[in-house]
Short mmCIF file of C-alpha atoms and ligand atoms in Angstrom, two decimals:
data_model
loop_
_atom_site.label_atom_id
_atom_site.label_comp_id
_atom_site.label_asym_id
_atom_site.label_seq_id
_atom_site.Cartn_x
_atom_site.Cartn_y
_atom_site.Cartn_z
CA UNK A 1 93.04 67.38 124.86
CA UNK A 2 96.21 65.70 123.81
CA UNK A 3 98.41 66.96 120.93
CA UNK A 4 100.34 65.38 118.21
CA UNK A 5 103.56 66.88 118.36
CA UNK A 6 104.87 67.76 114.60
CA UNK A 7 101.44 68.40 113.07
CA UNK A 8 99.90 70.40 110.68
CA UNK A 9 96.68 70.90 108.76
CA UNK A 10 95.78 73.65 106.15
CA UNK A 11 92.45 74.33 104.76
CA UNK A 12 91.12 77.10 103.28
CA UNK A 13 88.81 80.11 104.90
CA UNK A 14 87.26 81.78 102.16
CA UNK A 15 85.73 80.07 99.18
CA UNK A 16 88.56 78.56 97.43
CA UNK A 17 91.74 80.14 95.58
CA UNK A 18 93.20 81.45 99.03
CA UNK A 19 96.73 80.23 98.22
CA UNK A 20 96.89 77.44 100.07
CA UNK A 21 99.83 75.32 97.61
CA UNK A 22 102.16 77.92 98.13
CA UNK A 23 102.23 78.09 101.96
CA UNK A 24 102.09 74.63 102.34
CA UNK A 25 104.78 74.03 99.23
CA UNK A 26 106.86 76.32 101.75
CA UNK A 27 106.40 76.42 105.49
CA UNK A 28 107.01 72.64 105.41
CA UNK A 29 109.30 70.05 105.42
CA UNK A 30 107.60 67.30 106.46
CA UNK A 31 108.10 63.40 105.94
CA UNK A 32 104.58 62.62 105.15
CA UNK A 33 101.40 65.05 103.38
CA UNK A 34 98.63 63.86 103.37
CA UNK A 35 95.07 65.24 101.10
CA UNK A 36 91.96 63.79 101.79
CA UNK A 37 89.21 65.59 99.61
CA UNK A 38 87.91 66.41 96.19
CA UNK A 39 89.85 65.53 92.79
CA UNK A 40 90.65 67.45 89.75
CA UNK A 41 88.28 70.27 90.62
CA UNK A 42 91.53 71.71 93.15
CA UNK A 43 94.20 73.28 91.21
CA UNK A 44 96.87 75.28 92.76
CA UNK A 45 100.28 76.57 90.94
CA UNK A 46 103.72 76.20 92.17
CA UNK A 47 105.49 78.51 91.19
CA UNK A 48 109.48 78.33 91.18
CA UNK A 49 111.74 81.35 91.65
CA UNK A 50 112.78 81.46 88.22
CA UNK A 51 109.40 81.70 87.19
CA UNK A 52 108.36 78.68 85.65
CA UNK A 53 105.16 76.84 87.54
CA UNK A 54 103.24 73.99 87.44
CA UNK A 55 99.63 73.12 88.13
CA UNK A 56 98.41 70.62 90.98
CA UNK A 57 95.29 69.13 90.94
CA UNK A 58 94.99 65.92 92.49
CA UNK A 59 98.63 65.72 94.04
CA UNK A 60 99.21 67.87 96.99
CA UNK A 61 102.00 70.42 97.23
CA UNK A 62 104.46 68.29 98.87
CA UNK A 63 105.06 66.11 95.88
CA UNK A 64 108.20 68.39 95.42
CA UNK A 65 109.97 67.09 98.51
CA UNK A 66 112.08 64.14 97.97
CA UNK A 67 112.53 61.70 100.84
CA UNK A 68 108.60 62.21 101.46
CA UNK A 69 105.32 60.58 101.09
CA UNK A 70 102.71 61.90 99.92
CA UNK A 71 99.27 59.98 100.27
CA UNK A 72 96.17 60.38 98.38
CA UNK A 73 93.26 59.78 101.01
CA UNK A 74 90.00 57.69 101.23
CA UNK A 75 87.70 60.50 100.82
CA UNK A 76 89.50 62.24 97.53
CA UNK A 77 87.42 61.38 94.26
CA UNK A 78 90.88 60.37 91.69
CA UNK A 79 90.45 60.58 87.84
CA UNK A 80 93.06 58.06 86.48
CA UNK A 81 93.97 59.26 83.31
CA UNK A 82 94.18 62.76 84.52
CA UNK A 83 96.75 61.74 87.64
CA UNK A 84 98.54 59.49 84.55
CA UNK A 85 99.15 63.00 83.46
CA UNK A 86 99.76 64.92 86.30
CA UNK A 87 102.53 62.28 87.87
CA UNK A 88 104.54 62.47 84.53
CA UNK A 89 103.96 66.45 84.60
CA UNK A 90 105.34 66.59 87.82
CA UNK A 91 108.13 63.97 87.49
CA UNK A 92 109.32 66.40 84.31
CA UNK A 93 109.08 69.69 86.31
CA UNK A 94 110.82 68.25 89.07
CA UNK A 95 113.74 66.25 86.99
CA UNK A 96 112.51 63.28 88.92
CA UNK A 97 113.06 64.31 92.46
CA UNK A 98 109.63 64.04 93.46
CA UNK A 99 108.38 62.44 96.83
CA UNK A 100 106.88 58.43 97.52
CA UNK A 101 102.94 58.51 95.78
CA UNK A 102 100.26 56.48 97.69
CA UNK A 103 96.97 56.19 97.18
CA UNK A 104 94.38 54.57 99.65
CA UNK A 105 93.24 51.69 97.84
CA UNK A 106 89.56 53.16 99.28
CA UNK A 107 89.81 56.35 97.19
CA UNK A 108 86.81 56.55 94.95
CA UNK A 109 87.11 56.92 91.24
CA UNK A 110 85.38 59.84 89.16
CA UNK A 111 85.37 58.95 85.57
CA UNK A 112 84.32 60.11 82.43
CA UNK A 113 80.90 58.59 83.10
CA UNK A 114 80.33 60.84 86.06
CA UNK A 115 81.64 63.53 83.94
CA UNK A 116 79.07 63.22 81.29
CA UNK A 117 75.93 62.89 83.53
CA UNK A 118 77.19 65.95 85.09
CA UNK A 119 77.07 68.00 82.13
CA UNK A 120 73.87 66.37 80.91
CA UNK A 121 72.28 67.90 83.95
CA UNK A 122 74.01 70.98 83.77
CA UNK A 123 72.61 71.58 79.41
CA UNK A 124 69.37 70.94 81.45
CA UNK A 125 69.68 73.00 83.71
CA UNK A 126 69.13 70.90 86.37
CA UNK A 127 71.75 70.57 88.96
CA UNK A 128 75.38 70.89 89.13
CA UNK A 129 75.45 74.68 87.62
CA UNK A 130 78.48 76.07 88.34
CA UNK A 131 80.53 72.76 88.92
CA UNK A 132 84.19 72.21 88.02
CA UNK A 133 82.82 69.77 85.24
CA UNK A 134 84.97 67.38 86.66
CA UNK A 135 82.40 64.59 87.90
CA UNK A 136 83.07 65.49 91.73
CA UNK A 137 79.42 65.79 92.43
CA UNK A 138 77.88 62.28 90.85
CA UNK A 139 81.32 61.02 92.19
CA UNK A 140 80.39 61.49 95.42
CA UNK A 141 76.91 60.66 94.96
CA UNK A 142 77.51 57.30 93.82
CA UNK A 143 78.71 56.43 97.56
CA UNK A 144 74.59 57.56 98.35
CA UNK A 145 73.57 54.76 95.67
CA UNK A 146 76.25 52.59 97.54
CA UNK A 147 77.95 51.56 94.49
CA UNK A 148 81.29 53.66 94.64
CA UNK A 149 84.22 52.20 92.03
CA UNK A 150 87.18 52.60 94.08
CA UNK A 151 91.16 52.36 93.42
CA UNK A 152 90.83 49.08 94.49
CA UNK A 153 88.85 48.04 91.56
CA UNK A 154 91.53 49.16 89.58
CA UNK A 155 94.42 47.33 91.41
CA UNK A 156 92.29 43.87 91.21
CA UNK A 157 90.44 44.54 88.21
CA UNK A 158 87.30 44.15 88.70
CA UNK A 159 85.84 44.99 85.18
CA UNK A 160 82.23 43.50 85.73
CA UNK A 161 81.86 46.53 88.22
CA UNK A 162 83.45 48.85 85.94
CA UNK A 163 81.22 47.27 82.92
CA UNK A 164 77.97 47.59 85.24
CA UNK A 165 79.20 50.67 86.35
CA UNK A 166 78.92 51.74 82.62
CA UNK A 167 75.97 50.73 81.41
CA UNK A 168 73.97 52.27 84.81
CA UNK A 169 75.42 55.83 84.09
CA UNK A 170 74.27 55.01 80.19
CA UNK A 171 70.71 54.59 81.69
CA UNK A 172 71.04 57.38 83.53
CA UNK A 173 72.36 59.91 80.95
CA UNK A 174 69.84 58.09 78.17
CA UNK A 175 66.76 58.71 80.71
CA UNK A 176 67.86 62.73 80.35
CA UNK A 177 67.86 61.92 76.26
CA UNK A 178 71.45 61.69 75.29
CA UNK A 179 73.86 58.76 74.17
CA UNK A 180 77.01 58.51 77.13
CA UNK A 181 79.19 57.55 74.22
CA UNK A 182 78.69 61.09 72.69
CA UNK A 183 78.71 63.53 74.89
CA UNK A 184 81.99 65.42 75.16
CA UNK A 185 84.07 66.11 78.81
CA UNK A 186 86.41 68.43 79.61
CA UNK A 187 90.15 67.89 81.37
CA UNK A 188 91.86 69.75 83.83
CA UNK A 189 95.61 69.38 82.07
CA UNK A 190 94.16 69.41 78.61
CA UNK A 191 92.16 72.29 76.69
CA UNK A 192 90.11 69.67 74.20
CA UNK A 193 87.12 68.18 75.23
CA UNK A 194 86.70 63.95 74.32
CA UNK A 195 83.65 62.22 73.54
CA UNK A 196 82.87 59.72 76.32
CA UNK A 197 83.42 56.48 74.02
CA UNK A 198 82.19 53.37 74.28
CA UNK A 199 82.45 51.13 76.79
CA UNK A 200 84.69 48.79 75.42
CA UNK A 201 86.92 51.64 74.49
CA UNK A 202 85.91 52.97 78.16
CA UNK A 203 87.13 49.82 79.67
CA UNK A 204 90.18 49.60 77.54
CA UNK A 205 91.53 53.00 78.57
CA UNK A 206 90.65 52.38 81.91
CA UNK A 207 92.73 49.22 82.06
CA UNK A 208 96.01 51.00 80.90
CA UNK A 209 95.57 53.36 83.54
CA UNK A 210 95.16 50.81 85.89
CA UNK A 211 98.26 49.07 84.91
CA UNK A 212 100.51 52.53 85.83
CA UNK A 213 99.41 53.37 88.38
CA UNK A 214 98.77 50.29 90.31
CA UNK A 215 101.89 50.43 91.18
CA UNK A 216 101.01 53.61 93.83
CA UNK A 217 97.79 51.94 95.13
CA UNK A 218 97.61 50.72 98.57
CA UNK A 219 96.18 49.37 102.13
CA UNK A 220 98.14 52.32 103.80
CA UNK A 221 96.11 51.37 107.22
CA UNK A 222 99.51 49.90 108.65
CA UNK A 223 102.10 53.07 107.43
CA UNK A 224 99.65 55.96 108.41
CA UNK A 225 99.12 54.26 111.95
CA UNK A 226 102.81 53.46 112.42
CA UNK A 227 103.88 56.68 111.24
CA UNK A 228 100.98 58.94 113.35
CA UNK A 229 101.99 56.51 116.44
CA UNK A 230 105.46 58.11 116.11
CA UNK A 231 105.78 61.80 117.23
CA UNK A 232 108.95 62.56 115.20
CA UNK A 233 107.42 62.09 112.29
CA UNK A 234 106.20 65.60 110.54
CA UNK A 235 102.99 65.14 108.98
CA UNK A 236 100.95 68.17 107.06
CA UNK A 237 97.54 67.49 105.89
CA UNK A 238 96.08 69.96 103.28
CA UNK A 239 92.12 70.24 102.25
CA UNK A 240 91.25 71.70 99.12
CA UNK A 241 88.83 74.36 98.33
CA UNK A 242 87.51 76.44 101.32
CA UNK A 243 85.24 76.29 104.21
CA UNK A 244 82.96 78.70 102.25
CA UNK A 245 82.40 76.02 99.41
CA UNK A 246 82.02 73.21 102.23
CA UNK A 247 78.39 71.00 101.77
CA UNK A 248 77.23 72.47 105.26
CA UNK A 249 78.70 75.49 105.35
CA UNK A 250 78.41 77.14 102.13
CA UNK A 251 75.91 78.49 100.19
CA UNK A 252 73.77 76.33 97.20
CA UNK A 253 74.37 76.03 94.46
CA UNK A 254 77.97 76.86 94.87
CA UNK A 255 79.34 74.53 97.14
CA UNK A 256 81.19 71.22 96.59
CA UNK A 257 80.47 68.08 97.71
CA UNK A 258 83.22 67.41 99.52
CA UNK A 259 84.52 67.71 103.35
CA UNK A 260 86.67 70.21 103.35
CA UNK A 261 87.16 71.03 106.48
CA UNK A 262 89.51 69.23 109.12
CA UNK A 263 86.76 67.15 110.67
CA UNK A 264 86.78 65.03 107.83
CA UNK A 265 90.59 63.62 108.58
CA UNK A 266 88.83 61.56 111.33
CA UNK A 267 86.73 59.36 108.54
CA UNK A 268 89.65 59.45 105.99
CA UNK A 269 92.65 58.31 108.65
CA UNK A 270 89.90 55.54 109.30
CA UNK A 271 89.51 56.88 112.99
CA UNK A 272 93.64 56.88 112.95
CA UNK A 273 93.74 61.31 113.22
CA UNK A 274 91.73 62.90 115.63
CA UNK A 275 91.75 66.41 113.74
CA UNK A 276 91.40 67.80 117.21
CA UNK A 277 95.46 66.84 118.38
CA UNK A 278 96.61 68.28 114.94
CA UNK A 279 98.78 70.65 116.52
CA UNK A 280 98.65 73.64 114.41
CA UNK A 281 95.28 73.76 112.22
CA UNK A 282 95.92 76.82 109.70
CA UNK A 283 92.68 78.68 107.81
CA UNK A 284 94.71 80.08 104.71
CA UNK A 285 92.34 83.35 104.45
CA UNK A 286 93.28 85.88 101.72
CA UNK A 287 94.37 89.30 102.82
CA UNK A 288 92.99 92.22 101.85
CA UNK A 289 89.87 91.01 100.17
CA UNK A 290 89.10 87.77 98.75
CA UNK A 291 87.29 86.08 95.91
CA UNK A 292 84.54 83.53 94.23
CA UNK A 293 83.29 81.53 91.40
CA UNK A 294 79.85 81.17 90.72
CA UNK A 295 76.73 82.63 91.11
CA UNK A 296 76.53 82.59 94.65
CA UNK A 297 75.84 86.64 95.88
CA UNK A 298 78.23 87.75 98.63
CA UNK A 299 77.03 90.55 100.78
CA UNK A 300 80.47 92.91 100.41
CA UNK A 301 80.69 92.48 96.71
CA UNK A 302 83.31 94.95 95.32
CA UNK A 303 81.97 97.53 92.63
CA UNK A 304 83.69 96.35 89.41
CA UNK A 305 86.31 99.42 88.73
CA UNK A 306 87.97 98.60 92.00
CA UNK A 307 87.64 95.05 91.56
CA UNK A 308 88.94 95.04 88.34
CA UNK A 309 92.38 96.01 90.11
CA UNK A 310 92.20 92.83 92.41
CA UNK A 311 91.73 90.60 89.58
CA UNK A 312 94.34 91.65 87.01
CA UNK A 313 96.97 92.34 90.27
CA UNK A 314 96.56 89.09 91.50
CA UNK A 315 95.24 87.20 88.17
CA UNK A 316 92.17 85.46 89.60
CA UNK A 317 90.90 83.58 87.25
CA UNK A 318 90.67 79.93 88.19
CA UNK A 319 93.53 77.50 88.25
CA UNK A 320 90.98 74.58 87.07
CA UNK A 321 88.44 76.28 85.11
CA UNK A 322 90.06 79.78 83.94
CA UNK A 323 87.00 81.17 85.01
CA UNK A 324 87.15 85.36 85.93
CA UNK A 325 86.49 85.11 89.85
CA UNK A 326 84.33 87.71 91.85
CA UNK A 327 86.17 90.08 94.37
CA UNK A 328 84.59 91.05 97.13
CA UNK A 329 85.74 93.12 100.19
CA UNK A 330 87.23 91.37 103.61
CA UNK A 331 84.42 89.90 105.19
CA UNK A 332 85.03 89.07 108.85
CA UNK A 333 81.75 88.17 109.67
CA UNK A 334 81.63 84.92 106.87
CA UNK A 335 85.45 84.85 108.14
CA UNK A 336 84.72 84.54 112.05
CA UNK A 337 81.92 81.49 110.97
CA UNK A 338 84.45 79.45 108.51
CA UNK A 339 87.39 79.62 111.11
CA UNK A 340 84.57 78.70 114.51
CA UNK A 341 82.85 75.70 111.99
CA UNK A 342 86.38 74.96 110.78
CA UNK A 343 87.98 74.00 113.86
CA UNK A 344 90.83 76.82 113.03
CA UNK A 345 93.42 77.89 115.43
CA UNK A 346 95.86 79.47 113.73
CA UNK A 347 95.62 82.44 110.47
CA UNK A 348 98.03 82.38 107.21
CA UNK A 349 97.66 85.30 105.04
CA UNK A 350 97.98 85.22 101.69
CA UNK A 351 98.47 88.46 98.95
CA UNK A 352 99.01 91.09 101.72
CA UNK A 353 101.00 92.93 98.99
CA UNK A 354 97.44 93.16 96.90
CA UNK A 355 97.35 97.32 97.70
CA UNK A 356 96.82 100.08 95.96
CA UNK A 357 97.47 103.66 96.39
CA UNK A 358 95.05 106.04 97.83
CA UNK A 359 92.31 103.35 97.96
CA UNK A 360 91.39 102.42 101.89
CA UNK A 361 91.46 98.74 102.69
CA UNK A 362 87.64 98.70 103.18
CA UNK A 363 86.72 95.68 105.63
CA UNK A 364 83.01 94.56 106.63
CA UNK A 365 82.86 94.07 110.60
CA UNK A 366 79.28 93.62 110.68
CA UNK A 367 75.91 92.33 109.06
CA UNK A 368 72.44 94.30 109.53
CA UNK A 369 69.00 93.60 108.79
CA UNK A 370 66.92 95.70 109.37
CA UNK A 371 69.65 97.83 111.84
CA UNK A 372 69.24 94.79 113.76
CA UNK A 373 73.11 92.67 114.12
CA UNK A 374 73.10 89.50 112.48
CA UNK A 375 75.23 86.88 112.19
CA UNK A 376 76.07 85.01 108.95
CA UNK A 377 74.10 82.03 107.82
CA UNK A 378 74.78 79.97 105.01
CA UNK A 379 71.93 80.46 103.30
CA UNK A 380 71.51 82.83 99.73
CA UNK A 381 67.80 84.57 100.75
CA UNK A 382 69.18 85.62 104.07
CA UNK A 383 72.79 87.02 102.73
CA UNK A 384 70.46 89.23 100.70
CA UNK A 385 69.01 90.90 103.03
CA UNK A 386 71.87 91.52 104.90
CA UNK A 387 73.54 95.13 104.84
CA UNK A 388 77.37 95.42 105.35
CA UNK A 389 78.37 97.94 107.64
CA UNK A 390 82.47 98.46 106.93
CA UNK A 391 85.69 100.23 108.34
CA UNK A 392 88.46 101.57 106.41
CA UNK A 393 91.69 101.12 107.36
CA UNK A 394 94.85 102.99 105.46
CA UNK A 395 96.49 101.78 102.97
CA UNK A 396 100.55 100.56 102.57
CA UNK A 397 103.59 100.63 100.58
CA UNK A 398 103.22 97.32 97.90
CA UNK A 399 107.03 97.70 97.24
CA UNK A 400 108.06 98.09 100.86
CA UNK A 401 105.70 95.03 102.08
CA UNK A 402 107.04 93.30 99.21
CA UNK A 403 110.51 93.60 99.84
CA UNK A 404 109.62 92.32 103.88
CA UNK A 405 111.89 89.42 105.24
CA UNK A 406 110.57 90.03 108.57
CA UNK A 407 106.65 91.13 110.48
CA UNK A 408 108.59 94.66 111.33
CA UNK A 409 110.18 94.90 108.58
CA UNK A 410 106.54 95.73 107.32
CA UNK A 411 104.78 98.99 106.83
CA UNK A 412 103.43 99.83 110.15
CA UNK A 413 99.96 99.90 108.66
CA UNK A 414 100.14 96.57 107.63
CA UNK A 415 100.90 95.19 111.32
CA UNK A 416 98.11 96.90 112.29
CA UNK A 417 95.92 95.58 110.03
CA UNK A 418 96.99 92.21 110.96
CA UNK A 419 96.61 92.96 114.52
CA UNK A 420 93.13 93.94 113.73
CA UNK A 421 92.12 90.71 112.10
CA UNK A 422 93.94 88.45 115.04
CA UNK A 423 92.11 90.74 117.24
CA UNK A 424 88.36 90.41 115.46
CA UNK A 425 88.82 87.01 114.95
CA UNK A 426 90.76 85.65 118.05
CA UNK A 427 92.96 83.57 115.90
CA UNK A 428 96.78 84.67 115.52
CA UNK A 429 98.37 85.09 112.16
CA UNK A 430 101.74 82.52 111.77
CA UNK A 431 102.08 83.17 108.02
CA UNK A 432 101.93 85.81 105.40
CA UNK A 433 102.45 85.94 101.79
CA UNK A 434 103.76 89.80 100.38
CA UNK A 435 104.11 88.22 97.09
CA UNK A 436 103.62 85.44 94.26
CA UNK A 437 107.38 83.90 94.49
CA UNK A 438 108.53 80.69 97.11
CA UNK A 439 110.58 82.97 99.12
CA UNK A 440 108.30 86.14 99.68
CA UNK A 441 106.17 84.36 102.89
CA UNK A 442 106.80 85.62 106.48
CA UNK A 443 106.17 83.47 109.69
CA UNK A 444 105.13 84.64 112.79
P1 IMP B 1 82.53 71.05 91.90
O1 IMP B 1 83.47 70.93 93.04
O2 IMP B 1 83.16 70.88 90.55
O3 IMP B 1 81.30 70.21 92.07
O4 IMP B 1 82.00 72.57 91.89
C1 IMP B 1 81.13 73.05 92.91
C2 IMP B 1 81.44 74.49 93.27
O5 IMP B 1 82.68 74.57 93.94
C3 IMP B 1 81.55 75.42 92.07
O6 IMP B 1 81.00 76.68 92.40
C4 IMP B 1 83.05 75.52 91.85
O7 IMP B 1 83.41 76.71 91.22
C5 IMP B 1 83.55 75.47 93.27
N1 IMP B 1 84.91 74.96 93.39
C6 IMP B 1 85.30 73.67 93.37
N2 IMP B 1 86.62 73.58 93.55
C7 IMP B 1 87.08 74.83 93.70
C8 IMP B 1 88.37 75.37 93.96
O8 IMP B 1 89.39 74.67 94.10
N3 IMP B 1 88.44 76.73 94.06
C9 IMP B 1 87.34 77.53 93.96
N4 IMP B 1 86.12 77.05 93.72
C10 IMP B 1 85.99 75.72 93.59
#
């Protein structure tokens, strides 16, 4: 198989909030990023050394490196006025030094209409529970009905699809006995919810939105091509949420709708990016246990008192949604299936300095049913049945791993635990993370 020399892709192996913005905001200096999935539902922080941070959702990390470009792919679902919001967020944190913004004219729109079906279903209980209430879902779904608005619509103005576009989500929300106009949507930058509107005040909006950030929207066939076709060029291309939230992979109802793993670079590059010759293809996978939203059931849930200290050490609560996240313990048997389905080959570890004193790091090696060995399927009734067997390893020092420029500068009981994943899982660790600032990350 042939590789593309300067390449890299990051996705992440767990379900989501892994940490992916800050290794990718810092193991990279590359000329082009590239993010081809889901929309406001993503939401990673970058946090600065003096503290200050900003939240990402539709941009991908690399919008902090000038003399970039960073492109907004076919397959990501783009809420105008929310981007609107988040390019002159950025533009402020960064004092302006921010990198090129293109978006595939192909991107599909989710709107305030896809927001408000959404929650229709969700008061009846009827789909969508859980969701970002960000539209991703019916987003998506409208490229099932084959009648997807896309960025393009908004760069020729099309506003009898826009209009039409309207008035079917009306019928559809009306059918479920509501009025679209009324019913209230949330915002990832903003903590007020807004009444839909009507269409003419729908349209209007719509249209000012279009007018700013036309100016970004592109055929970008001709620059990704040219640029791939070059091997100097340094591209990185980041997925959002986790293999464990992916359509196939995951487990109903909590899983997107989007591809998020790397095999879906091949429909987004429009057959430009054979994931495959991505040279290094990195599964961000939290360290020492990991989390999840919803109401899925894990198997190696963590009993509350000790989860309680993962949550408030390393405040998970969702970026997007502030929603209090589950812990649960390392789980290398979901771990071994997201990295195989994933198309992995390489580890990054993120919150290695999440430790605490006299408490084990407790990791599951194994499913059971019935005494029998299993292996994990994505599928709820199964995971049920399923008993974790587990190993303890020893703890470490948190300030000494902290304070880590180096692998040996680590406690040795750290290496070893890292050594013990690479070994379980076959994959070796490049990257770690021993704390929440830019500079603590070690490479391998
Ligand atoms: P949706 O993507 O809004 O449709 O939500 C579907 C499921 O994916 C829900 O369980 C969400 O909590 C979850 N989800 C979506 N995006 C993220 C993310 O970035 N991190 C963690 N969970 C996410």
């Amino acid at each position: 198989m042939k590789i593309r020399k300067n390449s890299i892709a990051f996705c992440g192996v767990n379900w989501g909030d892994e940490g992916k913005g800050k290794i990718v905001d810092q193991v990279t200096d590359a000329k082009i990023f590239f993010r081809d999935n889901g929309g406001s539902n993503a939401g990673h922080t970058v946090e600065l050394d003096n503290g200050q941070n900003i939240k990402l959702h539709h941009l991908p990390s690399g919008i902090s490196k000038t003399n970039s470009t960073v492109i907004l792919g076919k397959n990501m679902v783009i809420h105008p006025k929310e981007l609107v919001h988040e390019i002159k967020e950025a533009t402020n944190f960064f004092n302006n030094q921010i990198a090129d913004i293109k978006i595939d004219e192909n991107a599909l729109l989710c709107l305030d209409t896809h927001r408000a079906f959404e929650q229709t279903l969700k008061d009846r209980k009827n789909g969508c529970q859980g969701s970002t209430g960000r539209g991703i879902g019916p987003a998506y779904v409208d490229q099932l009905h084959r009648f997807p608005l896309t960025m393009k619509d908004l760069l020729n103005w099309n506003e009898k699809r826009i209009s039409d576009h309207y008035d079917f989500y009306q019928c559809l929300v009306k059918g479920l006995g509501k009025e679209i106009s009324e019913v209230e949507v949330s915002f990832s930058n903003l903590k007020d919810k807004f009444k839909v509107g009507s269409k003419e005040s729908f349209i209007n909006n719509l249209k000012e939105q279009a007018d700013i950030l036309k100016k970004y929207i592109e055929d970008i066939y001709d620059f990704l091509k040219q640029n791939w076709e070059d091997e100097s060029i340094k591209f990185v291309f980041e997925k959002a949420q986790g293999v464990g939230l992916d359509l196939r992979w995951g487990v109903y109802p909590d899983v997107t709708v989007s591809n998020v793993c790397f095999d879906g670079f091949r429909a987004s590059t429009y057959g430009i990016v054979d994931p495959n010759e991505i040279e290094r293809r990195v599964g961000v996978d939290k360290g020492t246990y990991a989390s999840s939203v919803g109401s899925r059931k894990l198997p190696t849930l963590m009993p509350e008192q000790e989860a309680t200290l993962f949550r408030e050490y390393g405040h998970e609560y969702g970026a997007t949604t502030g929603r209090t996240r589950d812990i649960v313990y390392k789980d290398l048997v979901a771990l071994r299936f997201y990295i195989n389905n994933g198309d992995v080959n390489s580890i990054a570890m993120t919150h290695l300095d999440s430790v605490f004193p006299n408490i084990p790091v407790k990791i599951c090696v194994e499913y059971q049913i019935d005494g029998k060995k299993v292996d994990y399927r994505p599928d709820q009734e199964f995971l049920n049945k399923v008993t974790p067997i587990y190993i303890e390893l020893p703890t470490w020092d948190r300030e000494k791993i902290q304070q880590a420029k180096t692998f040996n500068d680590m406690p040795k009981e750290a290496q070893d635990f890292v050594r013990f994943v690479e070994k379980e899982t076959g994959v070796k660790v490049n990257y770690l993370t021993n704390g929440p600032k830019r500079s603590q990350i070690i490479q391998l």
